[in-house]
Coordinates of C-alpha atoms in Angstrom, one line a residue:
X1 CA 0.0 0.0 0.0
X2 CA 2.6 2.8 0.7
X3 CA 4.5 1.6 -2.4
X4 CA 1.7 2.2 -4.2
X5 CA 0.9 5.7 -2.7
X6 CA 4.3 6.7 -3.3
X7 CA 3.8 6.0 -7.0
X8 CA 0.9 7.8 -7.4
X9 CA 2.5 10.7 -5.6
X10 CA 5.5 10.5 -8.0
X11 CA 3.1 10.4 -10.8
X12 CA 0.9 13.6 -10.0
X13 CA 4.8 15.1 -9.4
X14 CA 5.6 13.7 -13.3
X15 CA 2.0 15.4 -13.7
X16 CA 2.5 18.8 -13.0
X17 CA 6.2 19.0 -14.9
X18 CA 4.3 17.5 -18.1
X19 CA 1.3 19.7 -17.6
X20 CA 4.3 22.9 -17.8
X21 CA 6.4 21.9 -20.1
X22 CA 4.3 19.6 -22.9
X23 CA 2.0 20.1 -25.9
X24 CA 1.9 16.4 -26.8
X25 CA -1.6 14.8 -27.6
X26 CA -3.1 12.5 -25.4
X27 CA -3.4 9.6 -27.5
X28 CA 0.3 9.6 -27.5
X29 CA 1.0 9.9 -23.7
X30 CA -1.8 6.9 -23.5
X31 CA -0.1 4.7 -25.9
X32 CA 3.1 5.7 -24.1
X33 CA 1.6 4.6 -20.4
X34 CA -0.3 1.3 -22.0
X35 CA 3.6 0.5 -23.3
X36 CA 4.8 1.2 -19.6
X37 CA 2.6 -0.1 -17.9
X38 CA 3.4 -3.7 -20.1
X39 CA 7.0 -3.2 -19.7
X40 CA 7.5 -3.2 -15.7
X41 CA 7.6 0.4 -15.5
X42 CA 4.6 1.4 -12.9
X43 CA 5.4 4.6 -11.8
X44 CA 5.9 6.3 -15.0
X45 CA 2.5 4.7 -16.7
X46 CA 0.7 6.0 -13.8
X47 CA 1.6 9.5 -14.5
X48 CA 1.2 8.8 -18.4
X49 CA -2.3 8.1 -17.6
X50 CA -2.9 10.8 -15.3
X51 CA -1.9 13.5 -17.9
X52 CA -3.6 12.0 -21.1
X53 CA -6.7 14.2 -20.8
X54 CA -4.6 17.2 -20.1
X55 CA -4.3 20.0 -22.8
X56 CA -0.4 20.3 -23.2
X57 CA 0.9 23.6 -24.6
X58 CA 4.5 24.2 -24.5
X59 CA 6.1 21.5 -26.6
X60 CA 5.3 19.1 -28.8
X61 CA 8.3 16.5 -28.1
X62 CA 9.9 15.1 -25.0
X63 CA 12.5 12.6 -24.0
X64 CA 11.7 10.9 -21.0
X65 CA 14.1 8.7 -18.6
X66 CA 12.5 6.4 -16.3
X67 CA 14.1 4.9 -13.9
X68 CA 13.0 1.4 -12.5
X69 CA 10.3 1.3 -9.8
X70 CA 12.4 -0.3 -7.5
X71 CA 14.8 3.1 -7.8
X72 CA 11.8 4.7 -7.2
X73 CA 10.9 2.3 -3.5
X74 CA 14.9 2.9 -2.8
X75 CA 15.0 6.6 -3.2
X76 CA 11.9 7.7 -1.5
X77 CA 10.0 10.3 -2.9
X78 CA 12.0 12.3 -5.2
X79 CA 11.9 16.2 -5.1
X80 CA 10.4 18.5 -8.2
X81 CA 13.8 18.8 -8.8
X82 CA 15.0 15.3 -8.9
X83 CA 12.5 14.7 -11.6
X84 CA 13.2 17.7 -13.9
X85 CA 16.4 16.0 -14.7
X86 CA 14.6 13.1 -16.2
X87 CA 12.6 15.4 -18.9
X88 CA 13.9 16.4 -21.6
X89 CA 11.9 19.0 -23.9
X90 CA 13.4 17.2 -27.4
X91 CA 13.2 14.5 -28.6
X92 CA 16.4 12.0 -28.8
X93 CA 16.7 8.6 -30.5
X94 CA 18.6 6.2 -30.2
X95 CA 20.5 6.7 -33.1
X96 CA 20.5 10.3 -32.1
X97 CA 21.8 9.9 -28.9
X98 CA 24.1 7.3 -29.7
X99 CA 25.7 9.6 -31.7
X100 CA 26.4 12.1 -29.6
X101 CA 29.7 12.2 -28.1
X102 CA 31.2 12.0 -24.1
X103 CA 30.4 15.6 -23.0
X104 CA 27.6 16.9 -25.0
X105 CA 24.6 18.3 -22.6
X106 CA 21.0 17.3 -23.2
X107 CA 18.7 20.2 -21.9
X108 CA 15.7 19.3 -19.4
X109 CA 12.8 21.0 -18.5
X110 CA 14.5 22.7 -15.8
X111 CA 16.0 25.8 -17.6
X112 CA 19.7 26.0 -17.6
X113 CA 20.3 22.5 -16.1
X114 CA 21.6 20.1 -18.9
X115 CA 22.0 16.7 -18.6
X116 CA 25.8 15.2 -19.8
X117 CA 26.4 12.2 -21.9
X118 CA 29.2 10.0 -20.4
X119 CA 29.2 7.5 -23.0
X120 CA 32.8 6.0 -23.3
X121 CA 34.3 5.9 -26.9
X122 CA 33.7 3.7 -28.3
X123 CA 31.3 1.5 -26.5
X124 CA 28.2 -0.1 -27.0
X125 CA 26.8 1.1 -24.1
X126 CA 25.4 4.4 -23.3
X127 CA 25.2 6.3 -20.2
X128 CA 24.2 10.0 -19.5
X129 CA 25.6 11.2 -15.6
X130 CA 27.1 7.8 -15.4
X131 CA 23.9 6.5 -15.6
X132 CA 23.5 3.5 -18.2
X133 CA 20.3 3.6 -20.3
X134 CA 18.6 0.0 -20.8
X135 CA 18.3 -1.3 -24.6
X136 CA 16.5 0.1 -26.9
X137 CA 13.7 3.0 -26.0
X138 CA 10.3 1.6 -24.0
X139 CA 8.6 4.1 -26.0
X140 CA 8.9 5.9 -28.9
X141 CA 6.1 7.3 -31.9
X142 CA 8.8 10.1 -32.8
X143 CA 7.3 12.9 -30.4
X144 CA 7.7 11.1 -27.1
X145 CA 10.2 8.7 -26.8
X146 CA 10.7 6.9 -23.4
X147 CA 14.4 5.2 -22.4
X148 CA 14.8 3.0 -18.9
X149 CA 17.6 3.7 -16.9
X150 CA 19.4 2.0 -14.2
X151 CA 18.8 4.8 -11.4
X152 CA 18.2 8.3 -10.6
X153 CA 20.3 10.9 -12.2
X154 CA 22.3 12.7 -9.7
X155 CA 21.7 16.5 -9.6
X156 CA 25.0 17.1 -8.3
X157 CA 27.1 15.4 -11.2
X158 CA 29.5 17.1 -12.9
X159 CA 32.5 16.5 -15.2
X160 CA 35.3 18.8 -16.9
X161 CA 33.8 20.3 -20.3
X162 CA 35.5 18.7 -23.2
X163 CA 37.6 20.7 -25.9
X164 CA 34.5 21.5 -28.8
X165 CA 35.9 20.7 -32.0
X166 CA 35.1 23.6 -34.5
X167 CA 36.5 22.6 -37.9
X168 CA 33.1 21.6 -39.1
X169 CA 32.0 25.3 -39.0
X170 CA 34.9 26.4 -40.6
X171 CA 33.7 26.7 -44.4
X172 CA 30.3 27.2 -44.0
X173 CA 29.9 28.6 -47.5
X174 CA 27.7 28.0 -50.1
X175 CA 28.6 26.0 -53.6
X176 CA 26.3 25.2 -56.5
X177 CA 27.3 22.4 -58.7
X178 CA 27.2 22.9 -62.7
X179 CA 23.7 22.1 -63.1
X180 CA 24.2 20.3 -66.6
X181 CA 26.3 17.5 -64.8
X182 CA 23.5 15.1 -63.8
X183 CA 25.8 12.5 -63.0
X184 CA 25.3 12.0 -59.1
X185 CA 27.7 9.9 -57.8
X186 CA 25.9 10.0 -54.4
X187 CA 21.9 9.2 -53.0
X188 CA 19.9 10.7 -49.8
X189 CA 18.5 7.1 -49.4
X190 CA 19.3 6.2 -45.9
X191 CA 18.7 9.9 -44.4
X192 CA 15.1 9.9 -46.4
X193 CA 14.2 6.6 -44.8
X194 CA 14.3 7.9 -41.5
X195 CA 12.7 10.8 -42.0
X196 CA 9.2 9.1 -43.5
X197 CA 9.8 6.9 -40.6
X198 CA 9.5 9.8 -38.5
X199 CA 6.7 12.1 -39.9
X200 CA 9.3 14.4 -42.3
X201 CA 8.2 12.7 -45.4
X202 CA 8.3 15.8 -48.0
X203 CA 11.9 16.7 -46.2
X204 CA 12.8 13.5 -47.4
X205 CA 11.4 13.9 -50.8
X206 CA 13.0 17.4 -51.5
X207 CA 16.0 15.4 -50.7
X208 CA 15.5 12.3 -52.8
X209 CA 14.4 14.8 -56.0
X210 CA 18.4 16.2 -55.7
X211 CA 17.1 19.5 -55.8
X212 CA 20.4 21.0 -54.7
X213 CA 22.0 18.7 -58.0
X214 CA 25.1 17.9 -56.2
X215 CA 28.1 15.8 -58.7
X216 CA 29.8 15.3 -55.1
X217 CA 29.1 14.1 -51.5
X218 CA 28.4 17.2 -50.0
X219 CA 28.2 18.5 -46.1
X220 CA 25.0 19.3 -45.3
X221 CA 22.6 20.9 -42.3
X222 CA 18.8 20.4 -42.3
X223 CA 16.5 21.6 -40.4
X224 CA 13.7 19.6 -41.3
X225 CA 10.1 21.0 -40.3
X226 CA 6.8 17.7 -39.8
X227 CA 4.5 17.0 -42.6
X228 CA 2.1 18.5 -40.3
X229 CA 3.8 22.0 -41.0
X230 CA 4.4 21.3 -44.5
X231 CA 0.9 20.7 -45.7
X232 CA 0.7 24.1 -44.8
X233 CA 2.4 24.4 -48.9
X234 CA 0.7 22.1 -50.4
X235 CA 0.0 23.1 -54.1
X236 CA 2.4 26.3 -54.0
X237 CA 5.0 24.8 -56.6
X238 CA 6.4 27.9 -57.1
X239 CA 7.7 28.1 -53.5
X240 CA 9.4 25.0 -53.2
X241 CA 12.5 26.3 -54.1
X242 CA 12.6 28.5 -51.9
X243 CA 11.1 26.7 -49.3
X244 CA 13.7 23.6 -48.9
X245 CA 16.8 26.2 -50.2
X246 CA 16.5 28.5 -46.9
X247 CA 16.0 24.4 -44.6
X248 CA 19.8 23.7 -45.6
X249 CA 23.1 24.6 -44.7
X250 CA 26.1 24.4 -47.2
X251 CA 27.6 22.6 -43.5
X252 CA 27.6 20.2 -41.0
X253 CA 26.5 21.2 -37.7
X254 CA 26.0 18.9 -34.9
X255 CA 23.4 18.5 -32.0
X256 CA 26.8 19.4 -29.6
X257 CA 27.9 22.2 -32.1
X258 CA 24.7 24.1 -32.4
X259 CA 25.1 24.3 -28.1
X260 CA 28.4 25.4 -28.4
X261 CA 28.3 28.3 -30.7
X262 CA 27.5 31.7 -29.5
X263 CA 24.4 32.9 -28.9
X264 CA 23.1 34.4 -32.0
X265 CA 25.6 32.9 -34.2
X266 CA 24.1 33.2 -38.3
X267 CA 25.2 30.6 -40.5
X268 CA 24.0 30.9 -44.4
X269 CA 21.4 28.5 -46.0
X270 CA 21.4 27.0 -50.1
X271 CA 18.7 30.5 -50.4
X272 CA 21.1 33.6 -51.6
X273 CA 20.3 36.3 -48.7
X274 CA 18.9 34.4 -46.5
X275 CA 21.0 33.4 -43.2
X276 CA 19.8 31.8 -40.3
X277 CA 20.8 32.3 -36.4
X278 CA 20.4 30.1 -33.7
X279 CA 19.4 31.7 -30.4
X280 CA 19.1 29.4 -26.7
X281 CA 17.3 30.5 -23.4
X282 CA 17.5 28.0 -20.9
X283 CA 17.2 25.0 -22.4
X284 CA 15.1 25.5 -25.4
X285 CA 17.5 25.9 -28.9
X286 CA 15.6 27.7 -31.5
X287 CA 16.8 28.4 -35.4
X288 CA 15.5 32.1 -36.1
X289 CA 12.3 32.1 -34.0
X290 CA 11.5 28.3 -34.6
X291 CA 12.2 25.6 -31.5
X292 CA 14.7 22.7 -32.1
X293 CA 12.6 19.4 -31.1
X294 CA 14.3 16.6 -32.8
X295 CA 18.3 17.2 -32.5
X296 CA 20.2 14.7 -34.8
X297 CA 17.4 13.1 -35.6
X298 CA 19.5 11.7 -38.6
X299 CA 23.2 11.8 -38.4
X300 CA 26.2 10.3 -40.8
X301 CA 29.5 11.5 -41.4
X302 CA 28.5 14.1 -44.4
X303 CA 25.1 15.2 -43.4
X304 CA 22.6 15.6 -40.0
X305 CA 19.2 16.5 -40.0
X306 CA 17.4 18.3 -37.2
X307 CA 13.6 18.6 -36.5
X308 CA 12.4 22.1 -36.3
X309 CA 8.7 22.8 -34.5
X310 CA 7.8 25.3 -37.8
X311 CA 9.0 26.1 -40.8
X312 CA 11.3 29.0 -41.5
X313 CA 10.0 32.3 -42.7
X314 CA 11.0 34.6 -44.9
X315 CA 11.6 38.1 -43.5
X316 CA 9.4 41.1 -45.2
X317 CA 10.5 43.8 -47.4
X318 CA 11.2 46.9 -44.7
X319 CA 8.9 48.9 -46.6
X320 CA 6.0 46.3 -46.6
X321 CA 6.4 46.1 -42.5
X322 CA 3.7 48.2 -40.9
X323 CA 3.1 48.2 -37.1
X324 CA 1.5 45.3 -35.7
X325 CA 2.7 43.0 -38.8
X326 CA 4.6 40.0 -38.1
X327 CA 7.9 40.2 -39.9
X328 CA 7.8 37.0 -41.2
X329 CA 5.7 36.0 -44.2
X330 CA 5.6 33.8 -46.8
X331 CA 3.2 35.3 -49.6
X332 CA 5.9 36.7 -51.4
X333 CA 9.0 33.9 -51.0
X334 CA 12.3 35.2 -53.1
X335 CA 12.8 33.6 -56.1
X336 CA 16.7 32.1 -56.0
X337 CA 18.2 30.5 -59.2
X338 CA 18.1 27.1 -60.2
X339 CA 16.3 24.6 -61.8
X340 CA 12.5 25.1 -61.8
X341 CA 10.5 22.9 -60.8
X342 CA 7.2 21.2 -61.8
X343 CA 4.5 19.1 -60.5
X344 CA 5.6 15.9 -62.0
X345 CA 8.8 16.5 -60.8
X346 CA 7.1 16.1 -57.0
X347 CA 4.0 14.3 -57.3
X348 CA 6.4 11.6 -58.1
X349 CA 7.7 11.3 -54.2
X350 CA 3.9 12.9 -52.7
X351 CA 1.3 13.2 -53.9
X352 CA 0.6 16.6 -52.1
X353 CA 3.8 18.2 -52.9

């Protein structure tokens, strides 16, 4: 009986932090607690359950930590505090996180308190704090994804912060191939897989279409907005261009680059003019005004991808700005060189686009 009352106050605890800090449906976080629940983990279905009726409106991803319920019996009832660390506000993968190397901090819902990855190099086995995750992810529809780990992160952990490598932002300068070679020597097939497996389809199409007509493996940066966003274009051909130029970088910036740089550091995109900046408080990353939710959501040794809550707007002519305008539209996209594109160019990928 007091175990169980100790999980349920645990749970309306994990309540109140995803009632804060979370815009995710509730058929997700129901799926997520039935999962849970069938998987040993009792304490965190209970709060699933107790927050799938709740209208969430901060963010729309999360990466959740759950440690076993025995941890929980052990420790007591954990503090607000204590269970802050195990919520992130993005979404990480396994592949994602695996990816990441020893050092790079993982934001939680606690502003300005990160998380740090202690995975040894190489290894098999990842930790964050010096905390091992379990396998594979309990959970995970792309939006919520739930890992077990061994124990409670301790709030007090620290270790030295590693040198930052910078070379990969060295050249971050664009470079348009001669567009009558149509000889690629290279595909986006693996990075467009993951992406329709994780709700980015028409990302992955812009990609599998070549639109950028690269001869050579090139290094590349994409912020990748969901097809729920995109559909937003549907039928405006004329924008596509436009629209997938100003998503990519000429670059390849990392998850543990991107929270290195300087805030307000602009890096240029494939659309001439156009530069993006990335800006952080606490621990929510945003490119221009738009939240990072899904960092490396694809990552290989030429190219990384990183979900984006919204797409990215073009700024307004200064002289069409007029108080009380947003400064952002896209009525009136720029029109950047290159090949033009036509609907049976990307009906063949969706049918929408």
């Amino acid at each position: 009986m007091v175990m169980k009352l100790m999980l349920i106050l645990t749970a309306v605890t994990f309540t109140t932090i995803l009632h804060l800090t979370t815009a995710l449906p509730p058929e997700t976080l129901t799926n997520a607690a039935d999962t849970l629940a069938n998987s040993g983990y009792v304490a965190m279905s209970l709060t699933i359950n107790l927050v799938s009726d709740v209208l969430l409106s901060h963010h729309n991803s999360a990466t959740v930590f759950t440690p076993p319920d025995s941890s929980f019996a052990d420790y007591g009832q954990p503090s607000l505090s204590i269970l802050q660390l195990h919520f992130s506000p993005m979404a990480f993968s396994l592949q994602s996180i695996r990816s990441l190397p020893y050092g790079t901090k993982i934001p939680t819902v606690d502003s300005g308190t990160f998380l740090t990855v202690t995975t040894p190099s190489p290894s098999d086995q990842i930790s964050i704090n010096d905390v091992k995750i379990i396998g594979s992810p309990v959970f995970d529809d792309g939006s919520l994804i739930v890992f077990g780990i061994e124990d409670f992160f301790d709030p007090n952990f620290t270790i030295p912060d590693p040198p930052v490598p910078v070379s990969t932002l060295d050249h971050c300068t664009t470079s348009f191939p001669d567009n009558n070679n149509n000889n690629n020597s290279f595909s986006f097939h693996d990075t467009a897989n993951v992406l329709i497996s994780r709700g980015y389809s028409v990302i992955a199409s812009f990609l599998n279409l070549q639109l950028l007509g690269f001869v050579n493996q090139p290094r590349l940066t994409v912020f990748a907005p969901s097809d729920e966003v995109m559909i937003e274009y549907s039928g405006r051909f004329p924008d596509y261009q436009s629209l997938f130029y100003r998503h990519v970088l000429p670059c390849k910036i990392s998850w543990r680059d991107l929270i290195n740089v300087e805030d307000g550091t602009g890096f240029d995109t494939y659309l001439e003019g156009f530069e993006v900046r990335i800006f952080r408080s606490g621990g929510t990353y945003k490119v221009n005004e738009v939240a990072i939710t899904f960092p490396d959501m694809y990552y290989s040794g030429w190219i990384v991808v990183h979900g984006i809550r919204e797409a990215l707007s073009l700024p307004k002519m200064a002289d069409e700005v007029s108080d009380g305008d947003d400064p952002f539209d896209d009525d009136s996209p720029a029109k950047p060189e290159g090949r033009e594109l036509s609907g049976s160019d990307l009906d063949s990928d969706r049918s929408e686009f």
